[in-house]
Amino acid sequence: MFIPNTLLGLLGLTIAVYAQCSNFLIDDFSRPTPSGFNNLTSWTSDDNSMSSIALAGGLLSFTPKPDHSSYFYETLPCYQAATQGYKALSLTVKGPKDASFMVEIQTKQACTDNEYQSQWVVISGLTGSVQTVSISLSSFPGANLDGITGFVWSTYSQFSGYEFSNLRFTCNEEAASSSTSASRSISASPGASTSAISTSTLSTLTSRSVSASSTGRFNRVVDLDRSHFVDCVNFTSPLFKFGHLFQDDYSLWKQQHQPLVNCVRLSYSSVIARLVKLQQPSHR
């Protein structure tokens, strides 16, 4: 059977395109300290939020604080994962049995944008042994997978030791069950092994839009927003008026010159709360 050279060329091109995708290492944790640059020469750190953290032999070991304020993040240079053919985020994890934590993806619609979008999944049912957790990138609906600027691990349900290693993009989606819960977009002011052996469950949670900071990864406003919602307590009310204050309401709240309030940070996995005092709005 005669096959034209043009067709062979097209077939060869197609084969070459598929051959281009190979698993891509984001962080091999080979640097001397927990905070530093990953394999993409982008910053990674816990911002001193952990109770303890250490890095040795390619293994990041840490213990979260019991107040749910601990997190670890990896920044990326607006990475084009979809164009490169990557389907999943893979991380080797060891954590307390039955523990859970949240993984946040941060993406931009355009790399020149000041704002990034965030979405979360919950990783639950850790085995207590070393396992590979593979998160399909399709678990983040609406995220621009050609504009990934960061990942954050937070909201740990147990507070003994965890170990992370071998963070990478993979070309294949690994089997994982998933469920979707309610989502909402919110905004904040600027200023600040390939085979999955995991039985972890993925649950997609809320999404948000926040302004990126050129001076620091997290600041007062963005850090407040990291708990995804806050309940505000107005101490001028005799009954302590409670109300949900999403970050897209924050600017409106400032414009209305409300009295100074304290906001209670709540995480999804616990009712343990922390008071965060907001600055007094300026009056015109």
PDB file of C-alpha atoms in Angstrom:
ATOM      1  CA  MET A   1       0.000   0.000   0.000  1.00  0.00           C
ATOM      2  CA  PHE A   2       1.435   3.357  -1.048  1.00  0.00           C
ATOM      3  CA  ILE A   3       1.417   6.100   1.551  1.00  0.00           C
ATOM      4  CA  PRO A   4       2.303   9.587   0.285  1.00  0.00           C
ATOM      5  CA  ASN A   5       5.312  11.278   1.861  1.00  0.00           C
ATOM      6  CA  THR A   6       3.078  14.135   2.937  1.00  0.00           C
ATOM      7  CA  LEU A   7       0.959  11.743   4.960  1.00  0.00           C
ATOM      8  CA  LEU A   8       4.053  10.159   6.452  1.00  0.00           C
ATOM      9  CA  GLY A   9       5.251  13.594   7.380  1.00  0.00           C
ATOM     10  CA  LEU A  10       1.968  14.369   9.072  1.00  0.00           C
ATOM     11  CA  LEU A  11       2.070  11.074  10.925  1.00  0.00           C
ATOM     12  CA  GLY A  12       5.624  11.765  11.984  1.00  0.00           C
ATOM     13  CA  LEU A  13       4.680  15.193  13.203  1.00  0.00           C
ATOM     14  CA  THR A  14       1.795  13.754  15.197  1.00  0.00           C
ATOM     15  CA  ILE A  15       4.059  11.164  16.774  1.00  0.00           C
ATOM     16  CA  ALA A  16       6.582  13.862  17.621  1.00  0.00           C
ATOM     17  CA  VAL A  17       3.928  15.972  19.306  1.00  0.00           C
ATOM     18  CA  TYR A  18       2.796  13.127  21.533  1.00  0.00           C
ATOM     19  CA  ALA A  19       6.395  12.197  22.319  1.00  0.00           C
ATOM     20  CA  GLN A  20       7.065  15.682  23.640  1.00  0.00           C
ATOM     21  CA  CYS A  21       5.117  15.126  26.853  1.00  0.00           C
ATOM     22  CA  SER A  22       7.157  13.682  29.673  1.00  0.00           C
ATOM     23  CA  ASN A  23       6.629  14.132  33.384  1.00  0.00           C
ATOM     24  CA  PHE A  24       7.937  17.510  34.504  1.00  0.00           C
ATOM     25  CA  LEU A  25       9.627  18.087  37.850  1.00  0.00           C
ATOM     26  CA  ILE A  26       8.452  21.196  39.704  1.00  0.00           C
ATOM     27  CA  ASP A  27      10.341  20.643  42.949  1.00  0.00           C
ATOM     28  CA  ASP A  28      12.761  17.883  43.919  1.00  0.00           C
ATOM     29  CA  PHE A  29      13.287  19.516  47.343  1.00  0.00           C
ATOM     30  CA  SER A  30      17.052  19.365  46.928  1.00  0.00           C
ATOM     31  CA  ARG A  31      17.762  22.882  48.223  1.00  0.00           C
ATOM     32  CA  PRO A  32      19.346  23.319  51.675  1.00  0.00           C
ATOM     33  CA  THR A  33      16.403  25.081  53.358  1.00  0.00           C
ATOM     34  CA  PRO A  34      12.582  24.763  53.210  1.00  0.00           C
ATOM     35  CA  SER A  35      12.283  28.285  51.797  1.00  0.00           C
ATOM     36  CA  GLY A  36      14.076  28.865  48.529  1.00  0.00           C
ATOM     37  CA  PHE A  37      13.797  28.312  44.808  1.00  0.00           C
ATOM     38  CA  ASN A  38      12.198  25.264  43.215  1.00  0.00           C
ATOM     39  CA  ASN A  39      13.261  23.605  39.962  1.00  0.00           C
ATOM     40  CA  LEU A  40      11.574  26.410  38.023  1.00  0.00           C
ATOM     41  CA  THR A  41      13.649  28.977  39.971  1.00  0.00           C
ATOM     42  CA  SER A  42      10.417  30.257  41.518  1.00  0.00           C
ATOM     43  CA  TRP A  43       9.978  30.932  45.219  1.00  0.00           C
ATOM     44  CA  THR A  44       8.621  28.353  47.634  1.00  0.00           C
ATOM     45  CA  SER A  45       8.105  28.745  51.382  1.00  0.00           C
ATOM     46  CA  ASP A  46       5.874  28.277  54.404  1.00  0.00           C
ATOM     47  CA  ASP A  47       6.333  31.923  55.490  1.00  0.00           C
ATOM     48  CA  ASN A  48       7.221  30.581  58.965  1.00  0.00           C
ATOM     49  CA  SER A  49       3.634  29.396  59.361  1.00  0.00           C
ATOM     50  CA  MET A  50       4.510  25.833  60.450  1.00  0.00           C
ATOM     51  CA  SER A  51       5.133  24.699  64.003  1.00  0.00           C
ATOM     52  CA  SER A  52       8.304  23.056  62.672  1.00  0.00           C
ATOM     53  CA  ILE A  53       9.709  22.447  59.204  1.00  0.00           C
ATOM     54  CA  ALA A  54      12.916  20.938  57.825  1.00  0.00           C
ATOM     55  CA  LEU A  55      14.360  19.837  54.511  1.00  0.00           C
ATOM     56  CA  ALA A  56      16.878  17.037  54.042  1.00  0.00           C
ATOM     57  CA  GLY A  57      17.579  14.405  51.430  1.00  0.00           C
ATOM     58  CA  GLY A  58      14.850  15.605  49.091  1.00  0.00           C
ATOM     59  CA  LEU A  59      12.209  15.296  51.806  1.00  0.00           C
ATOM     60  CA  LEU A  60      10.235  18.223  53.205  1.00  0.00           C
ATOM     61  CA  SER A  61       9.145  17.385  56.768  1.00  0.00           C
ATOM     62  CA  PHE A  62       6.804  19.635  58.717  1.00  0.00           C
ATOM     63  CA  THR A  63       4.281  19.812  61.528  1.00  0.00           C
ATOM     64  CA  PRO A  64       1.346  22.233  61.121  1.00  0.00           C
ATOM     65  CA  LYS A  65       0.129  24.459  63.923  1.00  0.00           C
ATOM     66  CA  PRO A  66      -3.173  23.443  65.566  1.00  0.00           C
ATOM     67  CA  ASP A  67      -4.752  26.824  64.790  1.00  0.00           C
ATOM     68  CA  HIS A  68      -5.072  25.933  61.066  1.00  0.00           C
ATOM     69  CA  SER A  69      -2.855  28.854  60.060  1.00  0.00           C
ATOM     70  CA  SER A  70      -0.090  26.727  58.501  1.00  0.00           C
ATOM     71  CA  TYR A  71       0.504  26.470  54.776  1.00  0.00           C
ATOM     72  CA  PHE A  72       3.215  25.745  52.239  1.00  0.00           C
ATOM     73  CA  TYR A  73       3.286  27.160  48.729  1.00  0.00           C
ATOM     74  CA  GLU A  74       5.109  26.790  45.436  1.00  0.00           C
ATOM     75  CA  THR A  75       5.102  29.622  42.912  1.00  0.00           C
ATOM     76  CA  LEU A  76       5.327  29.005  39.172  1.00  0.00           C
ATOM     77  CA  PRO A  77       6.211  31.437  36.364  1.00  0.00           C
ATOM     78  CA  CYS A  78       2.731  31.440  34.769  1.00  0.00           C
ATOM     79  CA  TYR A  79       3.313  27.904  33.528  1.00  0.00           C
ATOM     80  CA  GLN A  80       1.511  26.539  30.437  1.00  0.00           C
ATOM     81  CA  ALA A  81       0.635  23.055  31.660  1.00  0.00           C
ATOM     82  CA  ALA A  82      -2.175  22.449  29.153  1.00  0.00           C
ATOM     83  CA  THR A  83      -0.086  23.395  26.129  1.00  0.00           C
ATOM     84  CA  GLN A  84       2.682  21.089  27.346  1.00  0.00           C
ATOM     85  CA  GLY A  85       0.202  18.217  27.590  1.00  0.00           C
ATOM     86  CA  TYR A  86       0.161  17.786  31.370  1.00  0.00           C
ATOM     87  CA  LYS A  87      -2.958  16.277  32.905  1.00  0.00           C
ATOM     88  CA  ALA A  88      -2.240  15.981  36.631  1.00  0.00           C
ATOM     89  CA  LEU A  89      -0.266  17.282  39.598  1.00  0.00           C
ATOM     90  CA  SER A  90       1.585  14.540  41.446  1.00  0.00           C
ATOM     91  CA  LEU A  91       3.132  14.682  44.923  1.00  0.00           C
ATOM     92  CA  THR A  92       4.607  11.970  47.111  1.00  0.00           C
ATOM     93  CA  VAL A  93       3.072  12.353  50.567  1.00  0.00           C
ATOM     94  CA  LYS A  94       3.307  10.761  53.973  1.00  0.00           C
ATOM     95  CA  GLY A  95       0.885  11.999  56.599  1.00  0.00           C
ATOM     96  CA  PRO A  96      -1.119  10.895  59.628  1.00  0.00           C
ATOM     97  CA  LYS A  97      -3.636   8.151  58.932  1.00  0.00           C
ATOM     98  CA  ASP A  98      -7.037   9.536  57.867  1.00  0.00           C
ATOM     99  CA  ALA A  99      -5.686  13.089  57.752  1.00  0.00           C
ATOM    100  CA  SER A 100      -6.761  15.596  55.125  1.00  0.00           C
ATOM    101  CA  PHE A 101      -5.540  18.892  53.725  1.00  0.00           C
ATOM    102  CA  MET A 102      -6.443  21.359  51.007  1.00  0.00           C
ATOM    103  CA  VAL A 103      -4.614  22.053  47.761  1.00  0.00           C
ATOM    104  CA  GLU A 104      -5.112  25.421  46.080  1.00  0.00           C
ATOM    105  CA  ILE A 105      -4.275  26.210  42.473  1.00  0.00           C
ATOM    106  CA  GLN A 106      -3.635  29.823  41.481  1.00  0.00           C
ATOM    107  CA  THR A 107      -4.006  30.774  37.820  1.00  0.00           C
ATOM    108  CA  LYS A 108      -4.222  33.893  35.672  1.00  0.00           C
ATOM    109  CA  GLN A 109      -6.355  34.359  32.577  1.00  0.00           C
ATOM    110  CA  ALA A 110      -3.399  36.227  31.060  1.00  0.00           C
ATOM    111  CA  CYS A 111       0.122  36.227  32.435  1.00  0.00           C
ATOM    112  CA  THR A 112       0.119  40.030  32.436  1.00  0.00           C
ATOM    113  CA  ASP A 113      -2.959  40.182  34.690  1.00  0.00           C
ATOM    114  CA  ASN A 114      -2.637  41.596  38.190  1.00  0.00           C
ATOM    115  CA  GLU A 115      -5.264  39.217  39.546  1.00  0.00           C
ATOM    116  CA  TYR A 116      -5.180  35.460  39.838  1.00  0.00           C
ATOM    117  CA  GLN A 117      -8.002  32.974  40.265  1.00  0.00           C
ATOM    118  CA  SER A 118      -7.909  30.337  43.007  1.00  0.00           C
ATOM    119  CA  GLN A 119      -9.676  27.021  43.383  1.00  0.00           C
ATOM    120  CA  TRP A 120      -9.273  24.269  45.955  1.00  0.00           C
ATOM    121  CA  VAL A 121      -9.524  20.511  46.279  1.00  0.00           C
ATOM    122  CA  VAL A 122      -9.533  18.542  49.532  1.00  0.00           C
ATOM    123  CA  ILE A 123      -7.198  15.562  49.793  1.00  0.00           C
ATOM    124  CA  SER A 124      -8.564  13.176  52.395  1.00  0.00           C
ATOM    125  CA  GLY A 125      -8.059   9.640  53.641  1.00  0.00           C
ATOM    126  CA  LEU A 126      -4.276   9.581  53.929  1.00  0.00           C
ATOM    127  CA  THR A 127      -3.006   6.100  54.728  1.00  0.00           C
ATOM    128  CA  GLY A 128      -0.223   6.918  57.188  1.00  0.00           C
ATOM    129  CA  SER A 129       2.307   5.454  54.752  1.00  0.00           C
ATOM    130  CA  VAL A 130       4.175   6.923  51.799  1.00  0.00           C
ATOM    131  CA  GLN A 131       1.794   7.333  48.873  1.00  0.00           C
ATOM    132  CA  THR A 132       1.537   9.253  45.637  1.00  0.00           C
ATOM    133  CA  VAL A 133      -1.314  11.730  45.516  1.00  0.00           C
ATOM    134  CA  SER A 134      -2.261  12.564  41.946  1.00  0.00           C
ATOM    135  CA  ILE A 135      -4.698  15.410  41.325  1.00  0.00           C
ATOM    136  CA  SER A 136      -6.223  15.637  37.876  1.00  0.00           C
ATOM    137  CA  LEU A 137      -5.929  19.215  36.659  1.00  0.00           C
ATOM    138  CA  SER A 138      -9.490  18.872  35.418  1.00  0.00           C
ATOM    139  CA  SER A 139     -10.466  18.859  39.111  1.00  0.00           C
ATOM    140  CA  PHE A 140     -10.072  22.645  38.919  1.00  0.00           C
ATOM    141  CA  PRO A 141     -12.948  23.669  36.616  1.00  0.00           C
ATOM    142  CA  GLY A 142     -12.576  27.106  35.124  1.00  0.00           C
ATOM    143  CA  ALA A 143      -8.872  27.386  35.946  1.00  0.00           C
ATOM    144  CA  ASN A 144      -6.626  28.523  33.115  1.00  0.00           C
ATOM    145  CA  LEU A 145      -4.179  25.639  32.960  1.00  0.00           C
ATOM    146  CA  ASP A 146      -1.957  27.685  30.655  1.00  0.00           C
ATOM    147  CA  GLY A 147      -1.488  30.319  33.329  1.00  0.00           C
ATOM    148  CA  ILE A 148      -0.590  28.460  36.542  1.00  0.00           C
ATOM    149  CA  THR A 149       1.178  30.744  39.005  1.00  0.00           C
ATOM    150  CA  GLY A 150       1.142  28.716  42.209  1.00  0.00           C
ATOM    151  CA  PHE A 151      -0.017  25.871  44.420  1.00  0.00           C
ATOM    152  CA  VAL A 152      -0.728  26.068  48.165  1.00  0.00           C
ATOM    153  CA  TRP A 153      -1.156  23.237  50.692  1.00  0.00           C
ATOM    154  CA  SER A 154      -3.102  24.246  53.805  1.00  0.00           C
ATOM    155  CA  THR A 155      -5.930  23.491  56.255  1.00  0.00           C
ATOM    156  CA  TYR A 156      -4.446  20.323  57.735  1.00  0.00           C
ATOM    157  CA  SER A 157      -6.871  18.261  59.795  1.00  0.00           C
ATOM    158  CA  GLN A 158      -4.203  16.627  61.971  1.00  0.00           C
ATOM    159  CA  PHE A 159      -1.151  18.258  63.472  1.00  0.00           C
ATOM    160  CA  SER A 160       1.563  15.607  63.644  1.00  0.00           C
ATOM    161  CA  GLY A 161       4.275  15.112  61.028  1.00  0.00           C
ATOM    162  CA  TYR A 162       3.853  15.272  57.243  1.00  0.00           C
ATOM    163  CA  GLU A 163       6.389  14.626  54.498  1.00  0.00           C
ATOM    164  CA  PHE A 164       6.328  15.960  50.914  1.00  0.00           C
ATOM    165  CA  SER A 165       8.620  15.047  48.029  1.00  0.00           C
ATOM    166  CA  ASN A 166       8.783  14.791  44.255  1.00  0.00           C
ATOM    167  CA  LEU A 167       6.294  17.434  43.119  1.00  0.00           C
ATOM    168  CA  ARG A 168       5.683  17.285  39.383  1.00  0.00           C
ATOM    169  CA  PHE A 169       3.275  17.570  36.491  1.00  0.00           C
ATOM    170  CA  THR A 170       2.388  14.261  34.849  1.00  0.00           C
ATOM    171  CA  CYS A 171       1.127  13.482  31.366  1.00  0.00           C
ATOM    172  CA  ASN A 172      -1.519  11.015  32.511  1.00  0.00           C
ATOM    173  CA  GLU A 173      -4.460  11.422  34.841  1.00  0.00           C
ATOM    174  CA  GLU A 174      -4.426   8.921  37.689  1.00  0.00           C
ATOM    175  CA  ALA A 175      -7.591   7.337  39.014  1.00  0.00           C
ATOM    176  CA  ALA A 176      -9.158   9.359  41.796  1.00  0.00           C
ATOM    177  CA  SER A 177     -12.707   9.813  42.953  1.00  0.00           C
ATOM    178  CA  SER A 178     -14.024  13.341  43.059  1.00  0.00           C
ATOM    179  CA  SER A 179     -17.068  15.283  44.094  1.00  0.00           C
ATOM    180  CA  THR A 180     -17.990  18.909  43.660  1.00  0.00           C
ATOM    181  CA  SER A 181     -19.456  21.270  46.218  1.00  0.00           C
ATOM    182  CA  ALA A 182     -20.626  24.859  46.016  1.00  0.00           C
ATOM    183  CA  SER A 183     -18.240  27.434  44.608  1.00  0.00           C
ATOM    184  CA  ARG A 184     -18.015  31.183  44.740  1.00  0.00           C
ATOM    185  CA  SER A 185     -15.650  33.804  43.342  1.00  0.00           C
ATOM    186  CA  ILE A 186     -14.337  36.377  45.789  1.00  0.00           C
ATOM    187  CA  SER A 187     -11.729  39.089  45.563  1.00  0.00           C
ATOM    188  CA  ALA A 188      -9.264  40.840  47.830  1.00  0.00           C
ATOM    189  CA  SER A 189      -7.384  44.094  47.770  1.00  0.00           C
ATOM    190  CA  PRO A 190      -3.702  43.999  46.741  1.00  0.00           C
ATOM    191  CA  GLY A 191      -0.748  44.573  49.069  1.00  0.00           C
ATOM    192  CA  ALA A 192       0.625  41.864  49.676  1.00  0.00           C
ATOM    193  CA  SER A 193       6.288   7.762  41.442  1.00  0.00           C
ATOM    194  CA  THR A 194       3.976   8.112  38.444  1.00  0.00           C
ATOM    195  CA  SER A 195       1.559   5.357  39.503  1.00  0.00           C
ATOM    196  CA  ALA A 196      -0.854   6.642  42.094  1.00  0.00           C
ATOM    197  CA  ILE A 197      -1.255   4.364  45.083  1.00  0.00           C
ATOM    198  CA  SER A 198      -3.319   6.892  46.959  1.00  0.00           C
ATOM    199  CA  THR A 199      -6.840   6.209  48.147  1.00  0.00           C
ATOM    200  CA  SER A 200      -7.287   9.919  48.743  1.00  0.00           C
ATOM    201  CA  THR A 201     -10.566  11.563  47.853  1.00  0.00           C
ATOM    202  CA  LEU A 202     -10.648  14.801  45.897  1.00  0.00           C
ATOM    203  CA  SER A 203     -13.369  17.338  46.550  1.00  0.00           C
ATOM    204  CA  THR A 204     -13.541  20.586  44.624  1.00  0.00           C
ATOM    205  CA  LEU A 205     -14.281  23.612  46.776  1.00  0.00           C
ATOM    206  CA  THR A 206     -14.625  27.338  46.334  1.00  0.00           C
ATOM    207  CA  SER A 207     -12.948  29.611  43.834  1.00  0.00           C
ATOM    208  CA  ARG A 208     -11.845  33.204  44.205  1.00  0.00           C
ATOM    209  CA  SER A 209     -10.094  36.041  42.447  1.00  0.00           C
ATOM    210  CA  VAL A 210      -7.428  37.985  44.303  1.00  0.00           C
ATOM    211  CA  SER A 211      -4.947  40.663  43.400  1.00  0.00           C
ATOM    212  CA  ALA A 212      -1.333  39.585  43.192  1.00  0.00           C
ATOM    213  CA  SER A 213       1.299  41.321  45.259  1.00  0.00           C
ATOM    214  CA  SER A 214       4.699  42.259  43.905  1.00  0.00           C
ATOM    215  CA  THR A 215       6.204  42.737  47.359  1.00  0.00           C
ATOM    216  CA  GLY A 216       5.272  39.539  49.156  1.00  0.00           C
ATOM    217  CA  ARG A 217       3.496  36.256  48.653  1.00  0.00           C
ATOM    218  CA  PHE A 218       0.959  36.824  51.391  1.00  0.00           C
ATOM    219  CA  ASN A 219      -0.079  39.915  53.284  1.00  0.00           C
ATOM    220  CA  ARG A 220      -2.706  40.946  55.789  1.00  0.00           C
ATOM    221  CA  VAL A 221      -5.633  40.957  53.369  1.00  0.00           C
ATOM    222  CA  VAL A 222      -4.655  37.910  51.320  1.00  0.00           C
ATOM    223  CA  ASP A 223      -3.757  35.965  54.450  1.00  0.00           C
ATOM    224  CA  LEU A 224      -7.170  36.788  55.875  1.00  0.00           C
ATOM    225  CA  ASP A 225      -8.741  35.573  52.674  1.00  0.00           C
ATOM    226  CA  ARG A 226      -6.844  32.282  52.858  1.00  0.00           C
ATOM    227  CA  SER A 227      -9.539  30.949  55.200  1.00  0.00           C
ATOM    228  CA  HIS A 228     -11.950  31.412  52.276  1.00  0.00           C
ATOM    229  CA  PHE A 229     -14.544  33.274  54.306  1.00  0.00           C
ATOM    230  CA  VAL A 230     -14.753  35.168  57.546  1.00  0.00           C
ATOM    231  CA  ASP A 231     -17.503  35.924  60.013  1.00  0.00           C
ATOM    232  CA  CYS A 232     -17.422  39.518  61.163  1.00  0.00           C
ATOM    233  CA  VAL A 233     -18.367  40.518  64.668  1.00  0.00           C
ATOM    234  CA  ASN A 234     -19.498  44.094  65.233  1.00  0.00           C
ATOM    235  CA  PHE A 235     -18.745  44.789  68.871  1.00  0.00           C
ATOM    236  CA  THR A 236     -20.936  47.911  68.832  1.00  0.00           C
ATOM    237  CA  SER A 237     -23.948  45.613  68.748  1.00  0.00           C
ATOM    238  CA  PRO A 238     -25.170  44.340  72.151  1.00  0.00           C
ATOM    239  CA  LEU A 239     -25.809  40.939  70.588  1.00  0.00           C
ATOM    240  CA  PHE A 240     -22.576  40.832  68.538  1.00  0.00           C
ATOM    241  CA  LYS A 241     -23.950  41.044  65.041  1.00  0.00           C
ATOM    242  CA  PHE A 242     -22.635  38.161  62.931  1.00  0.00           C
ATOM    243  CA  GLY A 243     -22.558  38.173  59.165  1.00  0.00           C
ATOM    244  CA  HIS A 244     -20.601  36.523  56.385  1.00  0.00           C
ATOM    245  CA  LEU A 245     -18.109  38.919  54.852  1.00  0.00           C
ATOM    246  CA  PHE A 246     -16.676  37.569  51.627  1.00  0.00           C
ATOM    247  CA  GLN A 247     -13.655  39.391  50.325  1.00  0.00           C
ATOM    248  CA  ASP A 248     -15.578  40.797  47.349  1.00  0.00           C
ATOM    249  CA  ASP A 249     -17.629  42.663  49.945  1.00  0.00           C
ATOM    250  CA  TYR A 250     -14.549  44.051  51.676  1.00  0.00           C
ATOM    251  CA  SER A 251     -14.116  47.102  49.431  1.00  0.00           C
ATOM    252  CA  LEU A 252     -17.807  47.964  49.735  1.00  0.00           C
ATOM    253  CA  TRP A 253     -17.547  47.592  53.511  1.00  0.00           C
ATOM    254  CA  LYS A 254     -14.636  50.044  53.563  1.00  0.00           C
ATOM    255  CA  GLN A 255     -16.522  52.540  51.411  1.00  0.00           C
ATOM    256  CA  GLN A 256     -19.440  52.483  53.810  1.00  0.00           C
ATOM    257  CA  HIS A 257     -17.132  53.478  56.719  1.00  0.00           C
ATOM    258  CA  GLN A 258     -18.382  50.812  59.082  1.00  0.00           C
ATOM    259  CA  PRO A 259     -17.089  50.875  62.682  1.00  0.00           C
ATOM    260  CA  LEU A 260     -13.906  49.005  63.486  1.00  0.00           C
ATOM    261  CA  VAL A 261     -14.675  45.294  63.691  1.00  0.00           C
ATOM    262  CA  ASN A 262     -12.869  42.115  64.539  1.00  0.00           C
ATOM    263  CA  CYS A 263     -13.213  39.293  62.059  1.00  0.00           C
ATOM    264  CA  VAL A 264     -13.246  35.649  63.056  1.00  0.00           C
ATOM    265  CA  ARG A 265     -11.293  33.395  60.725  1.00  0.00           C
ATOM    266  CA  LEU A 266     -12.955  30.011  60.197  1.00  0.00           C
ATOM    267  CA  SER A 267     -11.497  27.110  58.253  1.00  0.00           C
ATOM    268  CA  TYR A 268     -13.620  24.549  56.477  1.00  0.00           C
ATOM    269  CA  SER A 269     -12.369  21.651  58.566  1.00  0.00           C
ATOM    270  CA  SER A 270     -12.774  23.167  61.989  1.00  0.00           C
ATOM    271  CA  VAL A 271     -14.704  25.641  64.076  1.00  0.00           C
ATOM    272  CA  ILE A 272     -11.481  26.754  65.724  1.00  0.00           C
ATOM    273  CA  ALA A 273     -11.320  30.473  65.079  1.00  0.00           C
ATOM    274  CA  ARG A 274      -8.767  33.219  65.311  1.00  0.00           C
ATOM    275  CA  LEU A 275      -9.437  36.932  65.703  1.00  0.00           C
ATOM    276  CA  VAL A 276      -7.911  39.191  63.116  1.00  0.00           C
ATOM    277  CA  LYS A 277      -8.248  42.930  63.662  1.00  0.00           C
ATOM    278  CA  LEU A 278      -8.819  44.978  60.543  1.00  0.00           C
ATOM    279  CA  GLN A 279      -7.519  48.480  60.138  1.00  0.00           C
ATOM    280  CA  GLN A 280      -9.862  51.348  60.913  1.00  0.00           C
ATOM    281  CA  PRO A 281     -11.325  52.625  57.601  1.00  0.00           C
ATOM    282  CA  SER A 282     -10.362  56.199  56.838  1.00  0.00           C
ATOM    283  CA  HIS A 283     -13.206  58.731  56.819  1.00  0.00           C
ATOM    284  CA  ARG A 284     -13.451  61.325  54.114  1.00  0.00           C
TER     285      ARG A 284
END
